[in-house]
């Protein structure tokens, strides 16, 4: 008896996204190595924590696919591209990767909608929300860097920022989580 509750197309799309999340984990891992090598241990710590978070995303896709009777395929992981040239470049690259990841997720949401696969659609909503946070987090870093002077920031400001990044929460605070009593 076939107990698979995913179309072949949906199974392949979820499997591909599982591998995309692993690629994201490698990106954060490699940028963390770059940051640590540059002396930004706070940023490195943040990026490595995030690398683990991306791996958790990968596991979510794996578990969901298995729970729906599918079987995800692990593919070779692409090598992260060029190293960042500066902290600003690092977070601009991260922002672009996150936007790309959001677009990849939206494509699967579209597919779930087309197929009326409401279970997958519901599962994917967690990622739609998560991507808002991920993009916001990268934007926050860029804003703070800009205030510190961007690429022309002084060493002391960068070290101060580095310390702050190392202590920052992993999740961005979103407007929807705030209200008049908790602005
Ligand atoms: Fe799992 Fe940063 O996207």
PDB file of C-alpha atoms and ligand atoms in Angstrom:
ATOM      1  CA  UNK A   1       0.000   0.000   0.000  1.00  0.00           C
ATOM      2  CA  UNK A   2       1.322   3.408  -0.944  1.00  0.00           C
ATOM      3  CA  UNK A   3       1.167   5.631   2.118  1.00  0.00           C
ATOM      4  CA  UNK A   4       3.023   8.566   0.586  1.00  0.00           C
ATOM      5  CA  UNK A   5       1.085  11.802   1.141  1.00  0.00           C
ATOM      6  CA  UNK A   6       3.278  14.004  -1.052  1.00  0.00           C
ATOM      7  CA  UNK A   7       3.313  14.376  -4.824  1.00  0.00           C
ATOM      8  CA  UNK A   8       6.589  13.454  -6.545  1.00  0.00           C
ATOM      9  CA  UNK A   9       7.060  17.134  -7.341  1.00  0.00           C
ATOM     10  CA  UNK A  10       6.505  18.207  -3.735  1.00  0.00           C
ATOM     11  CA  UNK A  11       8.795  15.475  -2.429  1.00  0.00           C
ATOM     12  CA  UNK A  12      11.563  16.662  -4.787  1.00  0.00           C
ATOM     13  CA  UNK A  13      11.013  20.334  -3.862  1.00  0.00           C
ATOM     14  CA  UNK A  14      11.168  19.603  -0.113  1.00  0.00           C
ATOM     15  CA  UNK A  15      14.269  17.506  -0.622  1.00  0.00           C
ATOM     16  CA  UNK A  16      15.943  20.300  -2.573  1.00  0.00           C
ATOM     17  CA  UNK A  17      15.106  22.802   0.159  1.00  0.00           C
ATOM     18  CA  UNK A  18      16.506  20.432   2.794  1.00  0.00           C
ATOM     19  CA  UNK A  19      19.803  20.587   0.882  1.00  0.00           C
ATOM     20  CA  UNK A  20      19.528  24.374   0.474  1.00  0.00           C
ATOM     21  CA  UNK A  21      19.301  24.722   4.264  1.00  0.00           C
ATOM     22  CA  UNK A  22      22.453  22.636   4.628  1.00  0.00           C
ATOM     23  CA  UNK A  23      24.161  24.943   2.149  1.00  0.00           C
ATOM     24  CA  UNK A  24      23.034  27.926   4.245  1.00  0.00           C
ATOM     25  CA  UNK A  25      24.573  26.253   7.284  1.00  0.00           C
ATOM     26  CA  UNK A  26      27.883  25.964   5.416  1.00  0.00           C
ATOM     27  CA  UNK A  27      27.728  29.637   4.452  1.00  0.00           C
ATOM     28  CA  UNK A  28      27.373  30.740   8.071  1.00  0.00           C
ATOM     29  CA  UNK A  29      30.059  28.278   9.123  1.00  0.00           C
ATOM     30  CA  UNK A  30      32.534  29.584   6.555  1.00  0.00           C
ATOM     31  CA  UNK A  31      31.737  33.259   7.234  1.00  0.00           C
ATOM     32  CA  UNK A  32      32.200  32.525  10.958  1.00  0.00           C
ATOM     33  CA  UNK A  33      35.656  31.132  10.194  1.00  0.00           C
ATOM     34  CA  UNK A  34      36.420  34.245   8.135  1.00  0.00           C
ATOM     35  CA  UNK A  35      35.212  36.551  10.952  1.00  0.00           C
ATOM     36  CA  UNK A  36      37.207  34.749  13.620  1.00  0.00           C
ATOM     37  CA  UNK A  37      40.311  34.860  11.451  1.00  0.00           C
ATOM     38  CA  UNK A  38      39.824  38.640  11.104  1.00  0.00           C
ATOM     39  CA  UNK A  39      39.649  38.978  14.897  1.00  0.00           C
ATOM     40  CA  UNK A  40      35.849  39.426  15.096  1.00  0.00           C
ATOM     41  CA  UNK A  41      35.178  36.650  17.572  1.00  0.00           C
ATOM     42  CA  UNK A  42      31.768  38.048  18.586  1.00  0.00           C
ATOM     43  CA  UNK A  43      30.525  38.024  14.999  1.00  0.00           C
ATOM     44  CA  UNK A  44      32.038  34.568  14.518  1.00  0.00           C
ATOM     45  CA  UNK A  45      30.156  33.282  17.542  1.00  0.00           C
ATOM     46  CA  UNK A  46      26.882  34.670  16.203  1.00  0.00           C
ATOM     47  CA  UNK A  47      27.468  33.174  12.749  1.00  0.00           C
ATOM     48  CA  UNK A  48      28.339  29.764  14.117  1.00  0.00           C
ATOM     49  CA  UNK A  49      25.205  29.759  16.273  1.00  0.00           C
ATOM     50  CA  UNK A  50      23.275  30.603  13.162  1.00  0.00           C
ATOM     51  CA  UNK A  51      24.985  27.825  11.230  1.00  0.00           C
ATOM     52  CA  UNK A  52      23.495  25.420  13.778  1.00  0.00           C
ATOM     53  CA  UNK A  53      20.086  27.033  13.352  1.00  0.00           C
ATOM     54  CA  UNK A  54      20.274  26.430   9.589  1.00  0.00           C
ATOM     55  CA  UNK A  55      21.072  22.793  10.279  1.00  0.00           C
ATOM     56  CA  UNK A  56      17.932  22.642  12.438  1.00  0.00           C
ATOM     57  CA  UNK A  57      15.977  23.990   9.443  1.00  0.00           C
ATOM     58  CA  UNK A  58      17.434  21.187   7.351  1.00  0.00           C
ATOM     59  CA  UNK A  59      16.261  18.632   9.927  1.00  0.00           C
ATOM     60  CA  UNK A  60      12.754  20.156   9.898  1.00  0.00           C
ATOM     61  CA  UNK A  61      12.502  19.580   6.133  1.00  0.00           C
ATOM     62  CA  UNK A  62      13.886  16.062   6.528  1.00  0.00           C
ATOM     63  CA  UNK A  63      11.440  15.120   9.293  1.00  0.00           C
ATOM     64  CA  UNK A  64       8.407  16.572   7.562  1.00  0.00           C
ATOM     65  CA  UNK A  65       9.190  14.743   4.314  1.00  0.00           C
ATOM     66  CA  UNK A  66       9.703  11.452   6.163  1.00  0.00           C
ATOM     67  CA  UNK A  67       6.529  11.934   8.225  1.00  0.00           C
ATOM     68  CA  UNK A  68       4.532  12.355   5.017  1.00  0.00           C
ATOM     69  CA  UNK A  69       5.860   9.081   3.626  1.00  0.00           C
ATOM     70  CA  UNK A  70       8.522  10.661   1.403  1.00  0.00           C
ATOM     71  CA  UNK A  71      12.241  10.062   1.291  1.00  0.00           C
ATOM     72  CA  UNK A  72      14.555  13.067   0.998  1.00  0.00           C
ATOM     73  CA  UNK A  73      17.810  12.721  -0.911  1.00  0.00           C
ATOM     74  CA  UNK A  74      21.025  14.196   0.431  1.00  0.00           C
ATOM     75  CA  UNK A  75      23.049  15.852  -2.321  1.00  0.00           C
ATOM     76  CA  UNK A  76      26.619  17.145  -2.402  1.00  0.00           C
ATOM     77  CA  UNK A  77      26.898  20.526  -0.742  1.00  0.00           C
ATOM     78  CA  UNK A  78      28.165  23.375  -2.911  1.00  0.00           C
ATOM     79  CA  UNK A  79      31.215  25.182  -1.685  1.00  0.00           C
ATOM     80  CA  UNK A  80      30.482  28.650  -0.311  1.00  0.00           C
ATOM     81  CA  UNK A  81      31.681  31.307  -2.775  1.00  0.00           C
ATOM     82  CA  UNK A  82      34.275  33.982  -2.209  1.00  0.00           C
ATOM     83  CA  UNK A  83      35.068  35.082   1.313  1.00  0.00           C
ATOM     84  CA  UNK A  84      33.669  38.442   2.455  1.00  0.00           C
ATOM     85  CA  UNK A  85      35.958  41.443   1.997  1.00  0.00           C
ATOM     86  CA  UNK A  86      34.706  43.299   5.067  1.00  0.00           C
ATOM     87  CA  UNK A  87      32.054  43.052   7.775  1.00  0.00           C
ATOM     88  CA  UNK A  88      29.715  45.103   5.597  1.00  0.00           C
ATOM     89  CA  UNK A  89      30.307  42.781   2.651  1.00  0.00           C
ATOM     90  CA  UNK A  90      29.758  39.796   4.952  1.00  0.00           C
ATOM     91  CA  UNK A  91      26.293  40.944   6.034  1.00  0.00           C
ATOM     92  CA  UNK A  92      25.334  42.133   2.554  1.00  0.00           C
ATOM     93  CA  UNK A  93      26.149  38.667   1.244  1.00  0.00           C
ATOM     94  CA  UNK A  94      24.158  37.078   4.085  1.00  0.00           C
ATOM     95  CA  UNK A  95      21.181  39.315   3.318  1.00  0.00           C
ATOM     96  CA  UNK A  96      21.284  38.268  -0.366  1.00  0.00           C
ATOM     97  CA  UNK A  97      21.454  34.579   0.572  1.00  0.00           C
ATOM     98  CA  UNK A  98      18.490  34.995   2.896  1.00  0.00           C
ATOM     99  CA  UNK A  99      16.421  36.761   0.241  1.00  0.00           C
ATOM    100  CA  UNK A 100      17.260  33.936  -2.174  1.00  0.00           C
ATOM    101  CA  UNK A 101      16.218  31.437   0.474  1.00  0.00           C
ATOM    102  CA  UNK A 102      12.925  33.258   1.003  1.00  0.00           C
ATOM    103  CA  UNK A 103      12.274  33.077  -2.747  1.00  0.00           C
ATOM    104  CA  UNK A 104      13.031  29.350  -2.767  1.00  0.00           C
ATOM    105  CA  UNK A 105      10.534  28.822   0.048  1.00  0.00           C
ATOM    106  CA  UNK A 106       7.884  30.931  -1.695  1.00  0.00           C
ATOM    107  CA  UNK A 107       8.191  28.664  -4.746  1.00  0.00           C
ATOM    108  CA  UNK A 108       7.341  25.627  -2.609  1.00  0.00           C
ATOM    109  CA  UNK A 109       4.457  27.542  -1.012  1.00  0.00           C
ATOM    110  CA  UNK A 110       3.187  28.249  -4.560  1.00  0.00           C
ATOM    111  CA  UNK A 111       3.448  24.557  -5.388  1.00  0.00           C
ATOM    112  CA  UNK A 112       1.566  23.569  -2.221  1.00  0.00           C
ATOM    113  CA  UNK A 113      -1.155  26.048  -3.178  1.00  0.00           C
ATOM    114  CA  UNK A 114      -1.361  24.717  -6.754  1.00  0.00           C
ATOM    115  CA  UNK A 115      -1.594  21.138  -5.513  1.00  0.00           C
ATOM    116  CA  UNK A 116      -3.987  22.009  -2.667  1.00  0.00           C
ATOM    117  CA  UNK A 117      -1.500  20.246  -0.410  1.00  0.00           C
ATOM    118  CA  UNK A 118      -2.633  22.088   2.703  1.00  0.00           C
ATOM    119  CA  UNK A 119      -0.481  20.031   5.066  1.00  0.00           C
ATOM    120  CA  UNK A 120       2.670  21.162   3.242  1.00  0.00           C
ATOM    121  CA  UNK A 121       1.281  24.672   2.935  1.00  0.00           C
ATOM    122  CA  UNK A 122       0.768  24.757   6.705  1.00  0.00           C
ATOM    123  CA  UNK A 123       4.219  23.300   7.376  1.00  0.00           C
ATOM    124  CA  UNK A 124       5.815  25.953   5.146  1.00  0.00           C
ATOM    125  CA  UNK A 125       4.167  28.848   6.975  1.00  0.00           C
ATOM    126  CA  UNK A 126       6.672  28.374   9.809  1.00  0.00           C
ATOM    127  CA  UNK A 127       9.434  29.055   7.278  1.00  0.00           C
ATOM    128  CA  UNK A 128       7.636  32.051   5.782  1.00  0.00           C
ATOM    129  CA  UNK A 129       7.638  33.607   9.264  1.00  0.00           C
ATOM    130  CA  UNK A 130      11.175  32.484   9.993  1.00  0.00           C
ATOM    131  CA  UNK A 131      12.465  34.113   6.812  1.00  0.00           C
ATOM    132  CA  UNK A 132      11.055  37.474   7.910  1.00  0.00           C
ATOM    133  CA  UNK A 133      13.193  37.142  11.034  1.00  0.00           C
ATOM    134  CA  UNK A 134      16.255  36.020   9.131  1.00  0.00           C
ATOM    135  CA  UNK A 135      16.088  38.935   6.709  1.00  0.00           C
ATOM    136  CA  UNK A 136      15.406  41.373   9.566  1.00  0.00           C
ATOM    137  CA  UNK A 137      18.406  40.105  11.494  1.00  0.00           C
ATOM    138  CA  UNK A 138      20.731  40.687   8.514  1.00  0.00           C
ATOM    139  CA  UNK A 139      19.186  44.145   7.929  1.00  0.00           C
ATOM    140  CA  UNK A 140      19.693  45.040  11.607  1.00  0.00           C
ATOM    141  CA  UNK A 141      23.373  44.203  11.356  1.00  0.00           C
ATOM    142  CA  UNK A 142      23.743  46.343   8.250  1.00  0.00           C
ATOM    143  CA  UNK A 143      21.945  49.263   9.916  1.00  0.00           C
ATOM    144  CA  UNK A 144      24.205  49.077  12.966  1.00  0.00           C
ATOM    145  CA  UNK A 145      27.290  48.850  10.780  1.00  0.00           C
ATOM    146  CA  UNK A 146      26.130  51.880   8.812  1.00  0.00           C
ATOM    147  CA  UNK A 147      25.709  53.888  12.015  1.00  0.00           C
ATOM    148  CA  UNK A 148      29.224  52.853  13.063  1.00  0.00           C
ATOM    149  CA  UNK A 149      30.563  54.224   9.770  1.00  0.00           C
ATOM    150  CA  UNK A 150      30.202  51.277   7.375  1.00  0.00           C
ATOM    151  CA  UNK A 151      33.463  50.368   5.652  1.00  0.00           C
ATOM    152  CA  UNK A 152      35.074  53.509   7.099  1.00  0.00           C
ATOM    153  CA  UNK A 153      34.188  52.645  10.705  1.00  0.00           C
ATOM    154  CA  UNK A 154      37.027  53.040  13.159  1.00  0.00           C
ATOM    155  CA  UNK A 155      38.612  49.946  14.705  1.00  0.00           C
ATOM    156  CA  UNK A 156      37.216  50.820  18.148  1.00  0.00           C
ATOM    157  CA  UNK A 157      33.640  51.063  16.785  1.00  0.00           C
ATOM    158  CA  UNK A 158      34.029  47.732  14.982  1.00  0.00           C
ATOM    159  CA  UNK A 159      35.314  46.057  18.135  1.00  0.00           C
ATOM    160  CA  UNK A 160      32.390  47.492  20.087  1.00  0.00           C
ATOM    161  CA  UNK A 161      29.990  46.191  17.433  1.00  0.00           C
ATOM    162  CA  UNK A 162      31.729  42.839  17.440  1.00  0.00           C
ATOM    163  CA  UNK A 163      31.127  42.554  21.181  1.00  0.00           C
ATOM    164  CA  UNK A 164      27.479  43.506  20.730  1.00  0.00           C
ATOM    165  CA  UNK A 165      26.954  40.988  17.900  1.00  0.00           C
ATOM    166  CA  UNK A 166      28.439  38.222  20.015  1.00  0.00           C
ATOM    167  CA  UNK A 167      25.824  38.876  22.700  1.00  0.00           C
ATOM    168  CA  UNK A 168      22.863  39.455  20.402  1.00  0.00           C
ATOM    169  CA  UNK A 169      19.813  37.205  20.482  1.00  0.00           C
ATOM    170  CA  UNK A 170      19.554  34.734  17.615  1.00  0.00           C
ATOM    171  CA  UNK A 171      16.073  35.909  16.687  1.00  0.00           C
ATOM    172  CA  UNK A 172      15.192  39.369  15.481  1.00  0.00           C
ATOM    173  CA  UNK A 173      12.438  41.191  17.317  1.00  0.00           C
ATOM    174  CA  UNK A 174       9.643  41.786  14.862  1.00  0.00           C
ATOM    175  CA  UNK A 175       7.096  44.546  14.790  1.00  0.00           C
ATOM    176  CA  UNK A 176       4.269  42.048  15.163  1.00  0.00           C
ATOM    177  CA  UNK A 177       5.734  40.875  18.503  1.00  0.00           C
ATOM    178  CA  UNK A 178       5.599  44.346  19.962  1.00  0.00           C
ATOM    179  CA  UNK A 179       2.722  46.340  21.353  1.00  0.00           C
ATOM    180  CA  UNK A 180       2.208  49.548  23.296  1.00  0.00           C
ATOM    181  CA  UNK A 181       3.190  47.879  26.572  1.00  0.00           C
ATOM    182  CA  UNK A 182       6.159  46.096  25.058  1.00  0.00           C
ATOM    183  CA  UNK A 183       7.446  48.487  22.407  1.00  0.00           C
TER     184      UNK A 183
HETATM  185 FE1  LIG B   1      17.075  28.615   6.913  1.00  0.00          FE
HETATM  186 FE2  LIG B   1      18.541  31.443   6.896  1.00  0.00          FE
HETATM  187  O1  LIG B   1      17.337  30.280   6.180  1.00  0.00           O
END
